[in-house]
PDB file of C-alpha atoms in Angstrom:
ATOM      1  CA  UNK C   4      15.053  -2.075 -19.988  1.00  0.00           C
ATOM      2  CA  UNK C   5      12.347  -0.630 -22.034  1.00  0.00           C
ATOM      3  CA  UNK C   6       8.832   0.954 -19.724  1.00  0.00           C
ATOM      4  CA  UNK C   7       6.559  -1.915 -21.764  1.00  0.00           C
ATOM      5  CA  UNK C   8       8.946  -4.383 -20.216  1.00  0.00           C
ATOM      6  CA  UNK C   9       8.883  -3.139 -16.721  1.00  0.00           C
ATOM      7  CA  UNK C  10       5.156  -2.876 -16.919  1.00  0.00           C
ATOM      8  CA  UNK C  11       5.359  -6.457 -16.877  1.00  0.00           C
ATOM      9  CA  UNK C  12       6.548  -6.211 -13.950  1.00  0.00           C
ATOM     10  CA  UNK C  13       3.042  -5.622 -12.912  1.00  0.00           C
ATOM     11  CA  UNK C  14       0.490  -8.545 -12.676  1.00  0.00           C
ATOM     12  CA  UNK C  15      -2.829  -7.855 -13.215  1.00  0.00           C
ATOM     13  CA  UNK C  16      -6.246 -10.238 -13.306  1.00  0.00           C
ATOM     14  CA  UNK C  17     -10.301  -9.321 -12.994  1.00  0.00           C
ATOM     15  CA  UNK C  18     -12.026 -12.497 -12.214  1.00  0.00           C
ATOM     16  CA  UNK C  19     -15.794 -11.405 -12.012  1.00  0.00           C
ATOM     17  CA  UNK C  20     -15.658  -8.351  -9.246  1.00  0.00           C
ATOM     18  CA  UNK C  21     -12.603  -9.029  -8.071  1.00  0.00           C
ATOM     19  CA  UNK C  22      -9.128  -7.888  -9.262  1.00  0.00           C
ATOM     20  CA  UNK C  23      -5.247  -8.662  -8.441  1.00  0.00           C
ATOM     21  CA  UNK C  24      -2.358  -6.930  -9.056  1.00  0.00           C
ATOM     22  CA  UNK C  25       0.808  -8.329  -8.375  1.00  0.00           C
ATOM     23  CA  UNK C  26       4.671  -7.290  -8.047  1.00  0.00           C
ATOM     24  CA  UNK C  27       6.149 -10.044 -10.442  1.00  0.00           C
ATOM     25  CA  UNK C  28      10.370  -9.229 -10.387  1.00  0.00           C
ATOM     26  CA  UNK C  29      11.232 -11.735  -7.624  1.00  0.00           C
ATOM     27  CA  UNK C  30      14.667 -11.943  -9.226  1.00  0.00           C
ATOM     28  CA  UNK C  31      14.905  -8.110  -7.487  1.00  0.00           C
ATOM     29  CA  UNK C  32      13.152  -8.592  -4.604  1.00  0.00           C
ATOM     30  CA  UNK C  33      10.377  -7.127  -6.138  1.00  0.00           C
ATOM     31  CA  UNK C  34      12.039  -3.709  -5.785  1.00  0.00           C
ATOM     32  CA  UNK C  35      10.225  -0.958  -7.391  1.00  0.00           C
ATOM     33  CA  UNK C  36      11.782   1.343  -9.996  1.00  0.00           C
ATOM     34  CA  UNK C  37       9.984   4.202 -10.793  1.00  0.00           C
ATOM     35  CA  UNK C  38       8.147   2.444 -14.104  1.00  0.00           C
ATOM     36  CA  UNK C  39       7.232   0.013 -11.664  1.00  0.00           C
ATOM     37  CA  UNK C  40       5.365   2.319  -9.671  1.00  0.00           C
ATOM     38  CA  UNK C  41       3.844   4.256 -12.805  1.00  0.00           C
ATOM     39  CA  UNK C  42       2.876   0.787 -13.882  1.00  0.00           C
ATOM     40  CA  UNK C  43       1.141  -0.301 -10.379  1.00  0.00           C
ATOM     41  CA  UNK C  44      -0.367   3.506 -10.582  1.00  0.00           C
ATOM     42  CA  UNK C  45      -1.790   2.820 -14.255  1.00  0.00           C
ATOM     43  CA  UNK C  46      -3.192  -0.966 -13.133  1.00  0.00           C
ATOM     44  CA  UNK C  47      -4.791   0.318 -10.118  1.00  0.00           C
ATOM     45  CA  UNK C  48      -6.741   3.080 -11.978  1.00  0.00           C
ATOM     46  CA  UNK C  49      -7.631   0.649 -14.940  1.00  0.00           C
ATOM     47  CA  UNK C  50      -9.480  -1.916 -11.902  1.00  0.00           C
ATOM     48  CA  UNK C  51     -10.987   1.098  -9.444  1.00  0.00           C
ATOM     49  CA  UNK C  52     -14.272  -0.120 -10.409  1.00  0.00           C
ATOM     50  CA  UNK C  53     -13.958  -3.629  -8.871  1.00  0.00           C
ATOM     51  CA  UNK C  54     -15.405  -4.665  -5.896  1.00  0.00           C
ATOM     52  CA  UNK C  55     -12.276  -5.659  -4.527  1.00  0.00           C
ATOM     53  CA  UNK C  56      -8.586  -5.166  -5.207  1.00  0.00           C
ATOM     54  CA  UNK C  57      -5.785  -7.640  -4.147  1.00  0.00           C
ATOM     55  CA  UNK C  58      -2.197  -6.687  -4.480  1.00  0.00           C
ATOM     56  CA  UNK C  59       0.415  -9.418  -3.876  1.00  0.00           C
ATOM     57  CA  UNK C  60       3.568 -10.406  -4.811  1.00  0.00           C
ATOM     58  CA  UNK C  61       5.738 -13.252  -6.702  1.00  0.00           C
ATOM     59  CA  UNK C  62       8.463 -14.980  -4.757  1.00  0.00           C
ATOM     60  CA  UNK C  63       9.817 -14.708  -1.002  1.00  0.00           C
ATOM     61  CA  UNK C  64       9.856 -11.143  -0.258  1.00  0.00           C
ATOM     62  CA  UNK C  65       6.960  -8.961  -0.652  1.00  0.00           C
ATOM     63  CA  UNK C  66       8.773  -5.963  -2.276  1.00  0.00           C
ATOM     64  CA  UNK C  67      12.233  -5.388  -0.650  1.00  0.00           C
ATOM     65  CA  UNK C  68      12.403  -1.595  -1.250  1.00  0.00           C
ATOM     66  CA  UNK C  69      12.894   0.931  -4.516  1.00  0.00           C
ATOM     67  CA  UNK C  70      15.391   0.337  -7.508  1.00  0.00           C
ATOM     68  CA  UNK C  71      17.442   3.650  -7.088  1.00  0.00           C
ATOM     69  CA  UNK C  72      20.843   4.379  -5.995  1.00  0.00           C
ATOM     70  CA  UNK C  73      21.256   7.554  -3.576  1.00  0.00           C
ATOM     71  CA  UNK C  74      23.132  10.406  -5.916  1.00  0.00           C
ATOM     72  CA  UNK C  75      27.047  10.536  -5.268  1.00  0.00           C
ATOM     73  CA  UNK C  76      28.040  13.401  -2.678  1.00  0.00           C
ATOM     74  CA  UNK C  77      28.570  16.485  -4.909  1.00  0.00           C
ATOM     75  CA  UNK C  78      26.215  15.909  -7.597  1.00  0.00           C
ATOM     76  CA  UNK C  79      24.863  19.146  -7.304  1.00  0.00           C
ATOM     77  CA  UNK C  80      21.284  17.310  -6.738  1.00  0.00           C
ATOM     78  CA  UNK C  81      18.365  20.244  -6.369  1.00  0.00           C
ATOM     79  CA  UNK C  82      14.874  20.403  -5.159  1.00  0.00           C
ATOM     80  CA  UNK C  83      13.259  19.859  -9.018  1.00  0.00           C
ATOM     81  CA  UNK C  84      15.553  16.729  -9.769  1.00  0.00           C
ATOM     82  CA  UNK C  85      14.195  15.367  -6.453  1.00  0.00           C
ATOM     83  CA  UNK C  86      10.634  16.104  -7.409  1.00  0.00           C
ATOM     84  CA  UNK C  87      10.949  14.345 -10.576  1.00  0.00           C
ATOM     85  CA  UNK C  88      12.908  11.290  -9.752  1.00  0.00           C
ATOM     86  CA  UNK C  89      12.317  10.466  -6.563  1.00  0.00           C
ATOM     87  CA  UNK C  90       8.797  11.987  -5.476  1.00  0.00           C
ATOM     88  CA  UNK C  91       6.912  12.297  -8.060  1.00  0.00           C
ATOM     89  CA  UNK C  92       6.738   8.590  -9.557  1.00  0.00           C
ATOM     90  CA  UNK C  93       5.647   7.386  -5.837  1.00  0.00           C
ATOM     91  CA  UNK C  94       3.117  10.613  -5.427  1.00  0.00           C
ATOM     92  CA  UNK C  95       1.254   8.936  -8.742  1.00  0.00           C
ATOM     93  CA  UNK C  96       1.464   5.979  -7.140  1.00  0.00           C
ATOM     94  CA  UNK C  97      -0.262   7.017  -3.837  1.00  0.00           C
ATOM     95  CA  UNK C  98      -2.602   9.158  -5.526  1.00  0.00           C
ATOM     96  CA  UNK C  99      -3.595   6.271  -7.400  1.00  0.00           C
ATOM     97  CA  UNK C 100      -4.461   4.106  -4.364  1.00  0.00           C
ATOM     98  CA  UNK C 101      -6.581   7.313  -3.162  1.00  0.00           C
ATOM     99  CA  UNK C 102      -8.595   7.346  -6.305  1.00  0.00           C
ATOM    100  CA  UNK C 103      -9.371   3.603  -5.760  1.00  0.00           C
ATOM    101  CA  UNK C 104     -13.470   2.555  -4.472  1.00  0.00           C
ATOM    102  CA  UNK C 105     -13.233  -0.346  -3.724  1.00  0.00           C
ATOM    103  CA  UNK C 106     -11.144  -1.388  -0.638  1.00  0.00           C
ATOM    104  CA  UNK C 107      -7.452  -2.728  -1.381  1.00  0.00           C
ATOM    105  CA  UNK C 108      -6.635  -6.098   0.278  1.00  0.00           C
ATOM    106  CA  UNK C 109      -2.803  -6.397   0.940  1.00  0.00           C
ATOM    107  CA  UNK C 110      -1.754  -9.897   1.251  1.00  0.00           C
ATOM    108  CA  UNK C 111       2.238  -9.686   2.356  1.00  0.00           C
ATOM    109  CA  UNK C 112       4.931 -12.248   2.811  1.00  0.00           C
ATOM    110  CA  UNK C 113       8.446 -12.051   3.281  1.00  0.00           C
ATOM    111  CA  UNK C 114      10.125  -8.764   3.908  1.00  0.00           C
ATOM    112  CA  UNK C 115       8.328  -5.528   3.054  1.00  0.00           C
ATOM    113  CA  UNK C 116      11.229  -3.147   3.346  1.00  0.00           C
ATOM    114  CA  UNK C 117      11.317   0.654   2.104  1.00  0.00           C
ATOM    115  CA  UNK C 118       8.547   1.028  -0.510  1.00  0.00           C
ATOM    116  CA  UNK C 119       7.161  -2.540   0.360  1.00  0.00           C
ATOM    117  CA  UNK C 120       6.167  -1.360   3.833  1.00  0.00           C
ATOM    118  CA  UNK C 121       4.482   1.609   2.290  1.00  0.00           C
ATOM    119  CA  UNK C 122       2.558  -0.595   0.205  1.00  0.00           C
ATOM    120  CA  UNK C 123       1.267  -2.912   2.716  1.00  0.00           C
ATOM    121  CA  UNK C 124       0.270   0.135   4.801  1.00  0.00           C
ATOM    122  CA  UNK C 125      -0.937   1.648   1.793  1.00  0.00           C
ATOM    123  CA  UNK C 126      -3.582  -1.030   1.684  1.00  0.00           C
ATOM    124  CA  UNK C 127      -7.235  -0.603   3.166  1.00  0.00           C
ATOM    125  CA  UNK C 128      -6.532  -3.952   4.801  1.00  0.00           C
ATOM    126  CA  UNK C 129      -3.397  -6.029   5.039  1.00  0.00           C
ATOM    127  CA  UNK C 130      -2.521  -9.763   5.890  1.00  0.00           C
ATOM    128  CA  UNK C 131       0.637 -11.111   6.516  1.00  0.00           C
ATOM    129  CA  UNK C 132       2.502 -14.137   6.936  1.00  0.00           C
ATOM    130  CA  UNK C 133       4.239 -14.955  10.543  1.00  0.00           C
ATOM    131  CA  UNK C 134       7.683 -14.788   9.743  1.00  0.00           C
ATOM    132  CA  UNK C 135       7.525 -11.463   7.451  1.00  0.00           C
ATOM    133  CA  UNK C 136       9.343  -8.122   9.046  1.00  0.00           C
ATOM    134  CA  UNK C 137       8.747  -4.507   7.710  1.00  0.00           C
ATOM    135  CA  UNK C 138      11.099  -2.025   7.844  1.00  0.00           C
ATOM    136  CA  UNK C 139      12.636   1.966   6.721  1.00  0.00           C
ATOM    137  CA  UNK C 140      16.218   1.555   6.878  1.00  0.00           C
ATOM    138  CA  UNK C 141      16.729   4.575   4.625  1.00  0.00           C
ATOM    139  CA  UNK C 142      18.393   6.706   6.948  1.00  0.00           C
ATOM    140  CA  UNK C 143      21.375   3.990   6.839  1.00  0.00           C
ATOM    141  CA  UNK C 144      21.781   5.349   3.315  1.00  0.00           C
ATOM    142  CA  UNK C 145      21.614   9.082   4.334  1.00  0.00           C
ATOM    143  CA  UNK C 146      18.193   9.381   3.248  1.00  0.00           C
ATOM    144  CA  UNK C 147      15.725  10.820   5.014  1.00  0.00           C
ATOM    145  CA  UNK C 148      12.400   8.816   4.400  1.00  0.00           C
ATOM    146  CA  UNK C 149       9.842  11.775   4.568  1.00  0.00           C
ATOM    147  CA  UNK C 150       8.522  10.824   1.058  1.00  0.00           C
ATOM    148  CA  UNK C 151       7.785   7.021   2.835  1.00  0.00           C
ATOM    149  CA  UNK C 152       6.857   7.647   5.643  1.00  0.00           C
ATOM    150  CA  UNK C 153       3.998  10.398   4.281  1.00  0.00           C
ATOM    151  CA  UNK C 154       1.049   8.171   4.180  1.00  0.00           C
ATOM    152  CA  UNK C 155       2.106   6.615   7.691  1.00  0.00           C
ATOM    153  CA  UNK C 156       1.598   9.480   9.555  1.00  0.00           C
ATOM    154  CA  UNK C 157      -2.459   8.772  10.141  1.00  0.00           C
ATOM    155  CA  UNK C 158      -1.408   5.244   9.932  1.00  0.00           C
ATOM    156  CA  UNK C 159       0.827   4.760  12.788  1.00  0.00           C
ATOM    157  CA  UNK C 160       1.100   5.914  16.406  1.00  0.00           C
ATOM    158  CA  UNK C 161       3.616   8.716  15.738  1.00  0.00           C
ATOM    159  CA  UNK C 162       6.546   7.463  18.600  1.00  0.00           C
ATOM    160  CA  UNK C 163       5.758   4.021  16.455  1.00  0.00           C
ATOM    161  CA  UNK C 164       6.702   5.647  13.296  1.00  0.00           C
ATOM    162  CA  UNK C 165       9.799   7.590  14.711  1.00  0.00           C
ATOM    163  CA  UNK C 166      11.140   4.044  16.387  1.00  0.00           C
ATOM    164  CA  UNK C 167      10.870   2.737  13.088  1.00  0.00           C
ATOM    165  CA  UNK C 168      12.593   5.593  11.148  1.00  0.00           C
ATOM    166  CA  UNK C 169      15.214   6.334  13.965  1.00  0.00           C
ATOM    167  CA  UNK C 170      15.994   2.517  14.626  1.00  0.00           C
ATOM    168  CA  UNK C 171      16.260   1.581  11.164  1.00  0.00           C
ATOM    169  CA  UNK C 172      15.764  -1.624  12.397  1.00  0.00           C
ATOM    170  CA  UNK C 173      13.319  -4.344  10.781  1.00  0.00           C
ATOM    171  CA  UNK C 174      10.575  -5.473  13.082  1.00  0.00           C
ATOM    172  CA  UNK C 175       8.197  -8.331  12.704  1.00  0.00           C
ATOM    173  CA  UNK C 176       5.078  -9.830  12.159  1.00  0.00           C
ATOM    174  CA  UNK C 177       3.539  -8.914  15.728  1.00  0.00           C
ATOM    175  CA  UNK C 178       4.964  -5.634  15.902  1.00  0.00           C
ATOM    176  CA  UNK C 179       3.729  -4.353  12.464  1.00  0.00           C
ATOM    177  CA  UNK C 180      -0.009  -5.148  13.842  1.00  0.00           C
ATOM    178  CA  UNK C 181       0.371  -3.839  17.239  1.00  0.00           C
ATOM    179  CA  UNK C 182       2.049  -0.341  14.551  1.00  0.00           C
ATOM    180  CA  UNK C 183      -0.904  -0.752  12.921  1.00  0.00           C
ATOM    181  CA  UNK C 184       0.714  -1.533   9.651  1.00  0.00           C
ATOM    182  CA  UNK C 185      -1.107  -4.756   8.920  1.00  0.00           C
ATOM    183  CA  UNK C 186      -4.713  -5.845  10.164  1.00  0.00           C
ATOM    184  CA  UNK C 187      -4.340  -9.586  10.806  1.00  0.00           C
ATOM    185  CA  UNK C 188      -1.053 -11.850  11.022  1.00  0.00           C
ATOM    186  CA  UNK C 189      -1.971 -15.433   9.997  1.00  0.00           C
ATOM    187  CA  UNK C 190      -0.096 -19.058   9.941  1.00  0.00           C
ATOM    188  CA  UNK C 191       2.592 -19.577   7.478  1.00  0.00           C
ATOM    189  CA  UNK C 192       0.921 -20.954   4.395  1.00  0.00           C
ATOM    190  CA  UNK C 193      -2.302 -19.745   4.812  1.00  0.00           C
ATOM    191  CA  UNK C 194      -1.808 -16.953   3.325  1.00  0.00           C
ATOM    192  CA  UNK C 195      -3.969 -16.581  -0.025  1.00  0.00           C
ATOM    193  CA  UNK C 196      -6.254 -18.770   1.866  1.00  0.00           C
ATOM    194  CA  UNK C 197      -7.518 -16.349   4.264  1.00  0.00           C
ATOM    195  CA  UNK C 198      -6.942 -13.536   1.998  1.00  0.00           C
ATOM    196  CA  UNK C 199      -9.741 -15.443  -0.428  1.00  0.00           C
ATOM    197  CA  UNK C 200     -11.763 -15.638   2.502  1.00  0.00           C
ATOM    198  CA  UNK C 201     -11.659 -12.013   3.588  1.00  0.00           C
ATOM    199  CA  UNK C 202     -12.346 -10.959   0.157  1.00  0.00           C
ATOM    200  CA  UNK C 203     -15.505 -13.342  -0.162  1.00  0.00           C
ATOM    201  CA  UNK C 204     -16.664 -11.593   2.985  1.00  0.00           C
ATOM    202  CA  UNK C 205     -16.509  -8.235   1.612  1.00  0.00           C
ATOM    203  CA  UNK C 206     -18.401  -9.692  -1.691  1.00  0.00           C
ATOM    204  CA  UNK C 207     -20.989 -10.663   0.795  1.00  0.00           C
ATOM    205  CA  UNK C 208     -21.819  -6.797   2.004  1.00  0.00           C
ATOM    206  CA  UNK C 209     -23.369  -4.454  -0.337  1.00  0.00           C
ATOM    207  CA  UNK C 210     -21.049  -2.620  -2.674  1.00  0.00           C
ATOM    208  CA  UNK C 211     -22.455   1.413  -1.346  1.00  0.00           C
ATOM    209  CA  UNK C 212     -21.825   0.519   2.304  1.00  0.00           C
ATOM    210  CA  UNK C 213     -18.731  -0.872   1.537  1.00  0.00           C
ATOM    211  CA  UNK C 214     -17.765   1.869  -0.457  1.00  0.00           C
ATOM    212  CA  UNK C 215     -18.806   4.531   1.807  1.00  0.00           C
ATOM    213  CA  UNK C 216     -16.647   2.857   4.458  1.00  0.00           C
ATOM    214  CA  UNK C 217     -13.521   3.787   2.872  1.00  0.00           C
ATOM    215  CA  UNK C 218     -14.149   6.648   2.051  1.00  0.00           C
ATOM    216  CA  UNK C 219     -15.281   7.867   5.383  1.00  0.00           C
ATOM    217  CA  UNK C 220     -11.830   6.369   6.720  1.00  0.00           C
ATOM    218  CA  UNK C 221      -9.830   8.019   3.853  1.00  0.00           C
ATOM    219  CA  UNK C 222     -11.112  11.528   4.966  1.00  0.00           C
ATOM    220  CA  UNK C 223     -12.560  11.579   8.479  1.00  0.00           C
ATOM    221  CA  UNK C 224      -9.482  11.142  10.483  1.00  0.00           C
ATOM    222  CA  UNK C 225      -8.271  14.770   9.195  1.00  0.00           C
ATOM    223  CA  UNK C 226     -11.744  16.195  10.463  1.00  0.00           C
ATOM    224  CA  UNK C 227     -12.299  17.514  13.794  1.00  0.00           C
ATOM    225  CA  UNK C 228     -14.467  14.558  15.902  1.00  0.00           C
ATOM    226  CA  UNK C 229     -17.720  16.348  15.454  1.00  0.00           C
ATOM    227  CA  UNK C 230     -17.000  16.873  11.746  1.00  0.00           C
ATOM    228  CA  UNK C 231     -16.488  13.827  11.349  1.00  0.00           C
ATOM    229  CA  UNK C 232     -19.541  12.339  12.582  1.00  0.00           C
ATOM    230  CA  UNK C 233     -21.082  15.300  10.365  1.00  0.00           C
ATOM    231  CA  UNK C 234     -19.444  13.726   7.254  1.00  0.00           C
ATOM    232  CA  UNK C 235     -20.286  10.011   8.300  1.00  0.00           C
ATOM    233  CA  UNK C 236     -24.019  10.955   8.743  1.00  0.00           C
ATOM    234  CA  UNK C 237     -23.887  12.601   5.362  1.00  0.00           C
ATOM    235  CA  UNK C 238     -22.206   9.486   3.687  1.00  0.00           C
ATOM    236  CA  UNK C 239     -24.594   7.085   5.753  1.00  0.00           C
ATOM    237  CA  UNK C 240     -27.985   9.195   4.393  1.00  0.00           C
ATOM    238  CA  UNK C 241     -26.489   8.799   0.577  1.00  0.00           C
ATOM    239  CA  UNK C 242     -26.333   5.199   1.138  1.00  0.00           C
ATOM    240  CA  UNK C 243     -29.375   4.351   3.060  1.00  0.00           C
ATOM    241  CA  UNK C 244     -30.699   6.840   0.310  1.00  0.00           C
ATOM    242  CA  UNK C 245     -29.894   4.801  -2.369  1.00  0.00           C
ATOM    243  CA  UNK C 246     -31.389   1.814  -1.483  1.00  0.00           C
TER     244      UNK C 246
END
């Protein structure tokens, strides 16, 4: 399988201000390889100017995890050969999302498992179907998750995240909301429904505030409180500024 063909692996529209990506190998479970995630990293950085970004998926499951096999015991695996194969792909990929403007609407169904639950939490907001479940079952494998479950730590309650590692366990609908991994469960089928409704609504607010929104939620959480109202009053004057 050559990288051109597993880019196409990778859907990707602009309709006016708004663009979606979507995860189109159903036949895998949408499961990532590390083109894949190069791929999503390249589309996401080609559409950073929209207004909005949708990411979605073909088929049942959302994304059911990465396409990689744990190396054999005694393969002599080091720290670089991790770096390159395993972290470094998905540290483009996250980086990516970071360099994005405009905020990223998740709209999940199925399972998001692995990688697919770091997607979905990934997103600025997230919707999911009733009936989808989320889960790290890595350590099952002998693999610790820490390259996963990076962006979840300001994310999710920490004894939230450590259930989920620890457990390995999927959870559901209801409990990825109250983990804070999704924003909004909604009925079966509705779906890309509300998801085009949410993203109309954003349409409707002025691109700056919007803007200045995520990226005061991107960065303030690692400020002290009083920093961070520092920041937000700086981000609010360039805005208000602008006008």
């Amino acid at each position: 399988m050559s990288i051109s063909e597993e880019s196409s692996w990778i859907g990707r529209e602009v309709q006016g201000e708004v663009a979606t990506l979507r995860l189109q190998r159903s036949q895998a479970g949408n499961r990532l390889t590390n083109d894949m995630a190069l791929a999503l990293a390249e589309a996401l950085d080609s559409v950073r100017e929209s207004r909005v970004i949708v990411l979605g998926a073909d088929g049942a499951d959302f994304c059911l995890g990465r396409d990689m096999a744990p190396p054999p015991p005694g393969a002599g695996v080091n720290a670089a050969d991790v770096l390159r194969d395993d972290a470094s792909p998905i540290q483009v990929l996250y980086e990516a999302f970071g360099r994005c403007r405009a905020p990223v609407l998740g709209l999940v169904a199925g399972r998001a498992w692995g990688i697919g639950l770091v997607l979905a939490a990934r997103c600025d907001l997230t919707l999911c179907e009733e009936g989808s479940s989320f889960a790290l079952r890595e350590l099952e494998r002998g693999i610790p998750p820490c390259i996963a479950m990076a962006p979840l730590l300001d994310r999710m309650p920490a004894k939230a995240l450590a259930h989920l590692v620890f457990a390995a366990e999927p959870i559901d609908a209801r409990e990825a909301l109250a983990a804070g991994i999704v924003g909004r469960v909604v009925e079966s089928g509705r779906l890309q429904a509300e998801g085009d409704a949410l993203v109309q609504r954003l349409l409707s607010f002025p691109a700056p505030a919007v803007q200045a929104v995520k990226q005061f939620l991107a960065t303030a959480p690692r400020h002290h409180e009083s920093n961070a109202v520092l920041y937000g009053a700086g981000l609010l004057a360039n805005v208000l500024g602008s006008r």
